[in-house]
Coordinates of C-alpha atoms in Angstrom, one line a residue:
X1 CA 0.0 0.0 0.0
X2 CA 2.5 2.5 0.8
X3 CA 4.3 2.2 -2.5
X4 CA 1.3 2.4 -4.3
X5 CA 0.9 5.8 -2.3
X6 CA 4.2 6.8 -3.6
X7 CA 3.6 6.2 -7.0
X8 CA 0.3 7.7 -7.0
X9 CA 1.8 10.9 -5.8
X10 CA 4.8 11.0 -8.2
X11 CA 2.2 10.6 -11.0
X12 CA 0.3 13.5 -9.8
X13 CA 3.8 15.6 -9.4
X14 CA 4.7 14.8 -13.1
X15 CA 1.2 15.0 -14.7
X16 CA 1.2 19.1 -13.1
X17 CA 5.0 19.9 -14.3
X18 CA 4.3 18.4 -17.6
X19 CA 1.1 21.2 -17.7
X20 CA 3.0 24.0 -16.8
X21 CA 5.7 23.1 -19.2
X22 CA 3.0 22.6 -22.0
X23 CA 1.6 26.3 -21.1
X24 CA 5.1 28.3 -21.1
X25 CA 5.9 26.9 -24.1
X26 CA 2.5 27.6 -25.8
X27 CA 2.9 31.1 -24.6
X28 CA 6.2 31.5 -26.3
X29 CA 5.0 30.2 -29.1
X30 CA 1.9 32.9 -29.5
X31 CA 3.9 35.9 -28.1
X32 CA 6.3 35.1 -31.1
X33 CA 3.7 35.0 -33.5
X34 CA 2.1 38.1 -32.8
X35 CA 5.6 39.8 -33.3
X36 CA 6.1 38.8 -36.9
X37 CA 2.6 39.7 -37.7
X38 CA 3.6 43.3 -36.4
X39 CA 6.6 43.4 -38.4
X40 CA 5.0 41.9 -40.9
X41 CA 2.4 45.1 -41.2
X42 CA 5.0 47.7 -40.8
X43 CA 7.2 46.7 -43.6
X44 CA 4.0 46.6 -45.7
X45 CA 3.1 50.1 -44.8
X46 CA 6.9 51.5 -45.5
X47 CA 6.8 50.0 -48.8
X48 CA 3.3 51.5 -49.5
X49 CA 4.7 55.2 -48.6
X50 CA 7.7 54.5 -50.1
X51 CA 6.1 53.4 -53.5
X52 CA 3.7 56.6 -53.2
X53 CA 7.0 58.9 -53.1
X54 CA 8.7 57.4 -55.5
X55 CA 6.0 57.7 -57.7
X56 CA 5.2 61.2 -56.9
X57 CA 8.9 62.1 -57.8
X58 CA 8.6 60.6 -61.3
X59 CA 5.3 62.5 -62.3
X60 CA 6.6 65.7 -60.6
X61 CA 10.2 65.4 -62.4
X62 CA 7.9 65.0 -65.7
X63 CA 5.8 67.7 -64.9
X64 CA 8.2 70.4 -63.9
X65 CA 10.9 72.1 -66.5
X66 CA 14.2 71.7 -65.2
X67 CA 16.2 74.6 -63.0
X68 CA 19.1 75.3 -61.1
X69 CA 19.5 72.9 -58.1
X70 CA 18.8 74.8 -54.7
X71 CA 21.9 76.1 -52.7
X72 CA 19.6 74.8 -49.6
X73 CA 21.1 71.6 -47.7
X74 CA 18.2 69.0 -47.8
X75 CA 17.1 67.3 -44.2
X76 CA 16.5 63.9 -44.5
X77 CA 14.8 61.4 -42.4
X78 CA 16.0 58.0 -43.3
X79 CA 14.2 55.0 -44.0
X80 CA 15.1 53.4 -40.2
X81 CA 12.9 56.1 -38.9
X82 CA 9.9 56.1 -41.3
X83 CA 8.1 53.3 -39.0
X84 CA 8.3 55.2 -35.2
X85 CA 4.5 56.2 -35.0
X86 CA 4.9 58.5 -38.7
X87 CA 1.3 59.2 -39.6
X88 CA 0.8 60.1 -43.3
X89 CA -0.6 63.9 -44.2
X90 CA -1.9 65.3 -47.5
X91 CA 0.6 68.2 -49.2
X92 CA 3.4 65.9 -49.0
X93 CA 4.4 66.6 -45.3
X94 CA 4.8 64.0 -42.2
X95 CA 4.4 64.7 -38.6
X96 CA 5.5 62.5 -35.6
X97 CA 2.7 62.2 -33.0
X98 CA 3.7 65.1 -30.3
X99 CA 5.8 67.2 -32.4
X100 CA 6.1 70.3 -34.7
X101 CA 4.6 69.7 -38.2
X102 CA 7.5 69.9 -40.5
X103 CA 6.5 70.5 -44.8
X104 CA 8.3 69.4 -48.0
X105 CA 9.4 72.4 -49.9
X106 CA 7.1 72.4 -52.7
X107 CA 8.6 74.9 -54.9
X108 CA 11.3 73.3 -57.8
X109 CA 12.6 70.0 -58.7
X110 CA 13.2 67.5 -56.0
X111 CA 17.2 66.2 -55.8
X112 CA 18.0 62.4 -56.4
X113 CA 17.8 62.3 -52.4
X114 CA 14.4 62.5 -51.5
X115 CA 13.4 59.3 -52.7
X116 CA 17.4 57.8 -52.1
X117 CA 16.7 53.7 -50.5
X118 CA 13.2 55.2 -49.2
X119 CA 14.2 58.3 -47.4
X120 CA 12.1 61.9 -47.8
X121 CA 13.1 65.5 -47.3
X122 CA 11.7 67.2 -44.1
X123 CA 13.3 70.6 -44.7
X124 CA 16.6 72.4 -45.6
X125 CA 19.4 74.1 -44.1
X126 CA 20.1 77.5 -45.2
X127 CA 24.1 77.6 -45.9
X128 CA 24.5 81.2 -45.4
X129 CA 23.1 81.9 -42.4
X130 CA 26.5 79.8 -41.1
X131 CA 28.9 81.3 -43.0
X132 CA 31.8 83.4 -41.4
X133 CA 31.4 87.6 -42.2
X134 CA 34.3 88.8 -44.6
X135 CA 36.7 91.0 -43.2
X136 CA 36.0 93.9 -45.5
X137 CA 39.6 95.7 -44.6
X138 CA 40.8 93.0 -46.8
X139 CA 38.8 93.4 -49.8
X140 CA 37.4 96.6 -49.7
X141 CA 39.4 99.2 -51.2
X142 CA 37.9 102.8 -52.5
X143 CA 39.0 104.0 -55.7
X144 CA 42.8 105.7 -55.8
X145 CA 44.0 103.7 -52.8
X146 CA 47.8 103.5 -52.6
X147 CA 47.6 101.3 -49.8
X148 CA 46.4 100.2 -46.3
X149 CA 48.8 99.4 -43.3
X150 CA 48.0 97.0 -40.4
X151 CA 49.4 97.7 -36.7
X152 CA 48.6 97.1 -33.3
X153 CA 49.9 99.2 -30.4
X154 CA 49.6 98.8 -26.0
X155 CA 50.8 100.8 -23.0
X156 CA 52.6 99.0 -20.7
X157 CA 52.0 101.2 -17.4
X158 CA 54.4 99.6 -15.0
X159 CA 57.6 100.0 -17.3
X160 CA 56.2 103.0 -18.8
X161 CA 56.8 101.3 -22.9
X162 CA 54.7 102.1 -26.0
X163 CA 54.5 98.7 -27.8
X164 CA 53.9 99.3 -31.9
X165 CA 53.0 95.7 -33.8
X166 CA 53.8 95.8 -37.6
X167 CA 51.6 93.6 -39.0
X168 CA 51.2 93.6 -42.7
X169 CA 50.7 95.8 -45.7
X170 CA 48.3 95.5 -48.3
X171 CA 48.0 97.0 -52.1
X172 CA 51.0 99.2 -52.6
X173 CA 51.7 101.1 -55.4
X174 CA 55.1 101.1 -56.3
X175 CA 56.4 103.4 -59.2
X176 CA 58.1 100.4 -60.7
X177 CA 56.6 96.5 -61.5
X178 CA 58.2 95.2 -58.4
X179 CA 58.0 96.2 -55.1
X180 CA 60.6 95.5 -52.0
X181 CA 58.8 97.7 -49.2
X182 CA 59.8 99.0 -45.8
X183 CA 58.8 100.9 -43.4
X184 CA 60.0 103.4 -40.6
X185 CA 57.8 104.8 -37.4
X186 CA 58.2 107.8 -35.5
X187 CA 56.9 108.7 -32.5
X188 CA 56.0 112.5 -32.9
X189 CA 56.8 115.2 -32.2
X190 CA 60.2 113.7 -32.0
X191 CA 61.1 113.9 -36.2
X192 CA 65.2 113.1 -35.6
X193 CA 64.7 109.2 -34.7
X194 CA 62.9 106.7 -35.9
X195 CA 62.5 102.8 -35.7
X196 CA 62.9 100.9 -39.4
X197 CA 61.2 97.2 -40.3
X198 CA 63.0 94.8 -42.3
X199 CA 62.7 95.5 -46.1
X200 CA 60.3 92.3 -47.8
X201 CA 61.4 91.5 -51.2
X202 CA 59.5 91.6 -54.1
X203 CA 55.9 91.6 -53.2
X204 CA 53.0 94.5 -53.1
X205 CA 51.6 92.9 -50.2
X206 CA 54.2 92.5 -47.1
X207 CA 53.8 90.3 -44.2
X208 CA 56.2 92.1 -41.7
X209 CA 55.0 90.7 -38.1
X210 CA 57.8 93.2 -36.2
X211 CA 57.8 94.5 -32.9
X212 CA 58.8 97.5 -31.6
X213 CA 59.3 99.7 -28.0
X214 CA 59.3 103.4 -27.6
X215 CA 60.2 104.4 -23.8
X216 CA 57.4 107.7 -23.0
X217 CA 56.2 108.6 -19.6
X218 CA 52.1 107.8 -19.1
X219 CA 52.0 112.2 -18.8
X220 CA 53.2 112.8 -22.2
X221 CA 52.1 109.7 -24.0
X222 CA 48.1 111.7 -25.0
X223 CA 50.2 114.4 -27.1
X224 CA 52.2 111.8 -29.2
X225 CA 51.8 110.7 -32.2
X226 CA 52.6 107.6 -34.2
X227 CA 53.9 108.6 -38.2
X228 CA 54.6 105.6 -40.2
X229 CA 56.5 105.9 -44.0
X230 CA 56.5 103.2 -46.3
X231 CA 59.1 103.3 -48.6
X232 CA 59.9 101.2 -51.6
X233 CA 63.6 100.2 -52.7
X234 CA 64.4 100.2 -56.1
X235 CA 67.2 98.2 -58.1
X236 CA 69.6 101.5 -57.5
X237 CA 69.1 101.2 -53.7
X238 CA 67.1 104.9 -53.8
X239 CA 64.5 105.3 -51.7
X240 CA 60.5 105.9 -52.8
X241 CA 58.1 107.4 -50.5
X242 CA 54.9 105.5 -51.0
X243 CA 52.3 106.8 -48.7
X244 CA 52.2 107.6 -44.9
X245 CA 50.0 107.0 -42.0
X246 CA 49.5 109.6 -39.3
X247 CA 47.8 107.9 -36.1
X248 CA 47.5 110.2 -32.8
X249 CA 47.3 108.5 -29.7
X250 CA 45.2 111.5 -27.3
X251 CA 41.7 109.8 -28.7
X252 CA 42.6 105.7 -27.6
X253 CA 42.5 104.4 -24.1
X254 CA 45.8 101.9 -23.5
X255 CA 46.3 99.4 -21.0
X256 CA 48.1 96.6 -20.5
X257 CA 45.1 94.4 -21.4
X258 CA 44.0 96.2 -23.8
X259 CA 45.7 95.6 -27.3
X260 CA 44.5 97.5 -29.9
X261 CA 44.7 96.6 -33.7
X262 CA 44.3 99.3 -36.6
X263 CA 44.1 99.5 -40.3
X264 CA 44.6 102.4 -41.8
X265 CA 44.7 103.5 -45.5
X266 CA 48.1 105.3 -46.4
X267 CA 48.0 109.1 -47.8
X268 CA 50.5 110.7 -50.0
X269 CA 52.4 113.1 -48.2
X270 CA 52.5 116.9 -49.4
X271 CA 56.0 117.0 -51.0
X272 CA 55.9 120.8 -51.6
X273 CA 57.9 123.3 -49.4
X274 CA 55.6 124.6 -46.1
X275 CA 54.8 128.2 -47.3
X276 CA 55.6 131.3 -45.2
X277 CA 53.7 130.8 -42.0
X278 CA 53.0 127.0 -42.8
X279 CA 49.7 125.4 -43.4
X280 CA 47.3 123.1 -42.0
X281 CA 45.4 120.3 -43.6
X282 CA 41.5 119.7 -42.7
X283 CA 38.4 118.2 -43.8
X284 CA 34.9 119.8 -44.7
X285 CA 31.4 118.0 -44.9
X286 CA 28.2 119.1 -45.4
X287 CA 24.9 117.4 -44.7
X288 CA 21.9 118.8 -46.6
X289 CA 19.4 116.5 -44.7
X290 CA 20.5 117.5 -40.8
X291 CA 21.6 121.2 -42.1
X292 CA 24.9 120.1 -40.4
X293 CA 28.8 121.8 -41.4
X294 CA 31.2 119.5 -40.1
X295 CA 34.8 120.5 -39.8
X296 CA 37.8 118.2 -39.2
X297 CA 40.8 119.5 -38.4
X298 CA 43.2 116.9 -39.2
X299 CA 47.5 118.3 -39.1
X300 CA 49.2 122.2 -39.6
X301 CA 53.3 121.6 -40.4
X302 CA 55.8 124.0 -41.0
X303 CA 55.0 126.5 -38.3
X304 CA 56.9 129.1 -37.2
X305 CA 57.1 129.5 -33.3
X306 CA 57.7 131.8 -31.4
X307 CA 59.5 129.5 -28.7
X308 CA 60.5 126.3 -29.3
X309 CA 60.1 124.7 -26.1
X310 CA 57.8 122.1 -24.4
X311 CA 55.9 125.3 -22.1
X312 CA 54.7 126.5 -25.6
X313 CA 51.4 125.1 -27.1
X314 CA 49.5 125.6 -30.6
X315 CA 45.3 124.6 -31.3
X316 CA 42.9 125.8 -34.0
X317 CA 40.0 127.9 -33.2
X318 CA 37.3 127.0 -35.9
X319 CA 34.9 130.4 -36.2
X320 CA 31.5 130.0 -38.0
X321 CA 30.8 133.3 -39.3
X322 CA 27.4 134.7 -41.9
X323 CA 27.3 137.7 -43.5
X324 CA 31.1 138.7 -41.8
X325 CA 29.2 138.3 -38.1
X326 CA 30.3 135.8 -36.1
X327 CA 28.4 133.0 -35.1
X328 CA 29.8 130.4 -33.1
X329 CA 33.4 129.1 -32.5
X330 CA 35.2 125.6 -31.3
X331 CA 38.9 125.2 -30.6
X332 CA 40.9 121.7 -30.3
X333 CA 42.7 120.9 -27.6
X334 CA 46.6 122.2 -27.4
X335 CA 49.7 120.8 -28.8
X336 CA 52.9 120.8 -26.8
X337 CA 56.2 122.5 -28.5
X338 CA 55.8 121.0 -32.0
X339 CA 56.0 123.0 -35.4
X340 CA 53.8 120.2 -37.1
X341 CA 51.1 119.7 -34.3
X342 CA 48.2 116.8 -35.2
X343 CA 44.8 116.9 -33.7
X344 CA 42.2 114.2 -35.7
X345 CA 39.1 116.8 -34.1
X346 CA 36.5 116.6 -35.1
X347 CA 33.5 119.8 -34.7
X348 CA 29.7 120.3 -36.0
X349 CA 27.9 123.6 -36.7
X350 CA 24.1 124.1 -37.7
X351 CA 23.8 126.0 -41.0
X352 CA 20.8 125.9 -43.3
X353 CA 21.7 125.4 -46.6
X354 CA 20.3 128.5 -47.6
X355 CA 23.0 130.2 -45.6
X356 CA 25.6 128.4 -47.2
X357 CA 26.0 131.5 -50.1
X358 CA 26.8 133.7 -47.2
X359 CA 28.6 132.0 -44.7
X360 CA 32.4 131.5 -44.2
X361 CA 34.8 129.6 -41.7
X362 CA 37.8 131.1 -40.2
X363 CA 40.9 128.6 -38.9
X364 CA 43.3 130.2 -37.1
X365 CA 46.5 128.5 -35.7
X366 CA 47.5 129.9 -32.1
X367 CA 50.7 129.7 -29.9
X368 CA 50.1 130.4 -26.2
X369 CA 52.8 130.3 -23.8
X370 CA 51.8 130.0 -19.9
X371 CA 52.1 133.4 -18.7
X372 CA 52.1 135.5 -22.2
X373 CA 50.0 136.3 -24.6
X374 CA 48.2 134.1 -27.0
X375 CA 49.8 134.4 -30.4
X376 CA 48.4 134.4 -34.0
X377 CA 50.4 131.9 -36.4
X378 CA 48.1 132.1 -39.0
X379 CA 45.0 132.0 -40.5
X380 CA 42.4 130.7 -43.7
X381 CA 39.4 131.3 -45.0
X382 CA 37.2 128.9 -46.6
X383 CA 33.9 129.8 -48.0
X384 CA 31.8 131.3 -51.3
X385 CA 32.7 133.7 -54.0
X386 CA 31.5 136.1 -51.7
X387 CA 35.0 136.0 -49.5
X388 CA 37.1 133.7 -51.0
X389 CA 39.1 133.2 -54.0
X390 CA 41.6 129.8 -55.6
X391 CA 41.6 126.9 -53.5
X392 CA 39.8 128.3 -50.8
X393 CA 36.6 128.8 -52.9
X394 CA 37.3 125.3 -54.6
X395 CA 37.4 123.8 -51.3
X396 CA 33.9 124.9 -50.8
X397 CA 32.8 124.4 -54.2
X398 CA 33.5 120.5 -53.9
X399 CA 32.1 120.4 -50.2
X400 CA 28.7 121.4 -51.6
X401 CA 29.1 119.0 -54.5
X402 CA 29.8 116.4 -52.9
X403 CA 27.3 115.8 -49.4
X404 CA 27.7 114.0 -46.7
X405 CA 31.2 113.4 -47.9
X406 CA 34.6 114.1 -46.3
X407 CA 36.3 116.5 -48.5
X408 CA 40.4 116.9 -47.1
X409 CA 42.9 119.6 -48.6
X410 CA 45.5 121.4 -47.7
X411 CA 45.9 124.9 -46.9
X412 CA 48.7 127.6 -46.7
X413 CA 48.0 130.1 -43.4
X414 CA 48.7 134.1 -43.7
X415 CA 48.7 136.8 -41.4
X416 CA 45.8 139.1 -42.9
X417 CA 42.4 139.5 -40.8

């Protein structure tokens, strides 16, 4: 009896083991099945939207005339992705279940990668809105340039040192086919020394990359001013001029971290002998629209002093005068002990334009010395046919043919009121 007990229960222990086995292995079974009959439907449904695209590309291609190929990048979804919960839209567009709608372009041909192994065009990238500005101080150059010039300079405070970078030189315009360039810098007022770069051969458009040092105290450093000549060496060894650059320092803040880099076209410089009391070089503008006379008083050379020393000091009083009454005057700030001050100052008057046939402005150059009496050097007027005469009168002539434009000439000074 007891092994029949046994078996009976062993029996009953196998039959319930051999169920459960049977059940997992029917479950398997049907949660396979169901898997393939998915995959099954979404292949069948890829195909379908990829046949429909294809198909669309052919008629469109045969319906629309050919054109230039879009500079746009296209943005394409690739086949791998066409299945993740896509739902089809009318006007050619898909949109993924809680996301932004995003449109084919419908305007021009479609490229041989919208309908590439199944993949569609969502959008395009707009190259230019990545690309990197030009640096225009390359490339732009106005009409009669002779030549731009590249520097850097900083103030080093502690050592009391005026650092001047050399950087490069674009453009020149050398008398002869070839050009071997160099270039010296002063540091004016001082005219006697100067500090020379190493002469490039053969090439109109140097790369110099030169350092130099000028020792000046932080108190005098505001009335200096940086003159650069680049010359040109010929075969014979002589010397060309080739333009200038005259860059005063009072206007820029320098620090030890602050490094400043400049470009700055080259002018020609005035060869001809300073006339009897010198002259001064300035720029007039006029704007029509704001009724505005702008005067810039840029350099006077040639002076003749009264006292050469560092106590004496030279500006330019600017005098707006109508009908021979004056109006209103300006003066730049004062130069310290130099017969060929620079300022760079710029001043604004109001003057209707109708007043332009009557008015006239009056530069004089004055030397005061701390103590004494202020000084005339000399004096020009610029204005109409009414008080002026030769250059002068062309000077205003141009001005008022030319607005809103920056109109520069020289000028010799006299002593007549």
């Amino acid at each position: 009896m007891p092994e029949q007990a046994v078996a009976v229960a062993v029996g009953i222990i196998g039959g319930i083991l051999l169920f459960v086995l049977i059940g997992i292995t029917a479950y398997l079974l049907w949660k396979k099945f169901c898997c393939l009959l998915s995959y099954e439907k979404l292949t069948s449904s890829v195909k379908t939207t990829n046949a429909n695209a294809v198909f669309q590309d052919q008629s469109t291609s045969e319906i629309q005339p050919k054109s230039t190929r879009s500079r746009s990048i296209p943005f394409i979804i690739p086949p791998t992705l066409h299945g993740r919960d896509w739902i089809n839209l009318t006007k050619e567009g898909h949109i993924q279940e809680g996301s932004d709608l995003y449109v084919i372009p419908p305007s021009g041909p479609r490229s041989s990668f919208h309908s590439l192994a199944g993949a569609y065009v969502v959008g395009t990238i707009n190259q230019e809105l990545y690309r990197f500005p030009e640096d225009i101080s390359e490339t732009d150059f106005p009409e009669g340039n002779i030549g731009r010039l590249w520097f850097s300079i900083e103030y080093e405070q502690e050592s009391e040192r005026l650092l001047v970078s050399l950087i490069k030189a674009r453009k020149l315009q050398p008398p002869d086919d070839s050009c071997s360039p160099f270039v010296k810098i002063y540091l004016l007022p001082d005219e006697r020394s100067y500090l020379q770069s190493k002469t490039k051969r053969k090439t109109l458009n140097p790369q110099f990359d030169e350092n130099f040092v000028f020792q000046v105290s932080s108190k005098m450093l505001l009335q200096r001013t940086l003159k650069f000549l680049v010359y040109h060496v010929d075969q014979q060894k002589k010397h060309h001029l080739l333009g200038q650059v005259i860059f005063p320092l009072k206007n820029e803040t320098l620090t030890d971290d602050n490094k400043l880099v400049i470009w700055r076209d080259l002018e020609k410089e005035n060869l001809e002998p300073p006339s009897e009391y010198g002259d001064i070089q300035f720029s007039l503008s006029y704007n029509d629209y704001l009724g505005r006379l702008t005067v810039v008083v840029l350099r006077a050379r040639g002076l003749k002093l009264q006292e050469e020393s560092h106590a004496v000091s030279v500006y330019v009083k600017v005098s707006l005068m109508n009908h021979n009454k004056f109006i209103k005057s300006k003066k730049t700030a004062a130069v310290l002990g130099s017969p060929n001050p620079v300022y760079n100052e710029t001043f604004s008057f109001k003057a209707d334009q109708t007043e332009l046939d009557t008015a006239s402005l009056s530069l004089s150059v004055l030397q005061s010395v701390k103590g004494e009496k202020t000084h005339l050097l000399g004096r020009v007027v610029v204005g109409p046919f009414m008080y002026t005469r030769g250059k002068e009168l062309e000077h205003w002539n141009e001005m008022i043919s030319k607005p809103k434009e920056l109109v520069k000439r020289w000028h010799a000074l006299c002593h007549s009121t």
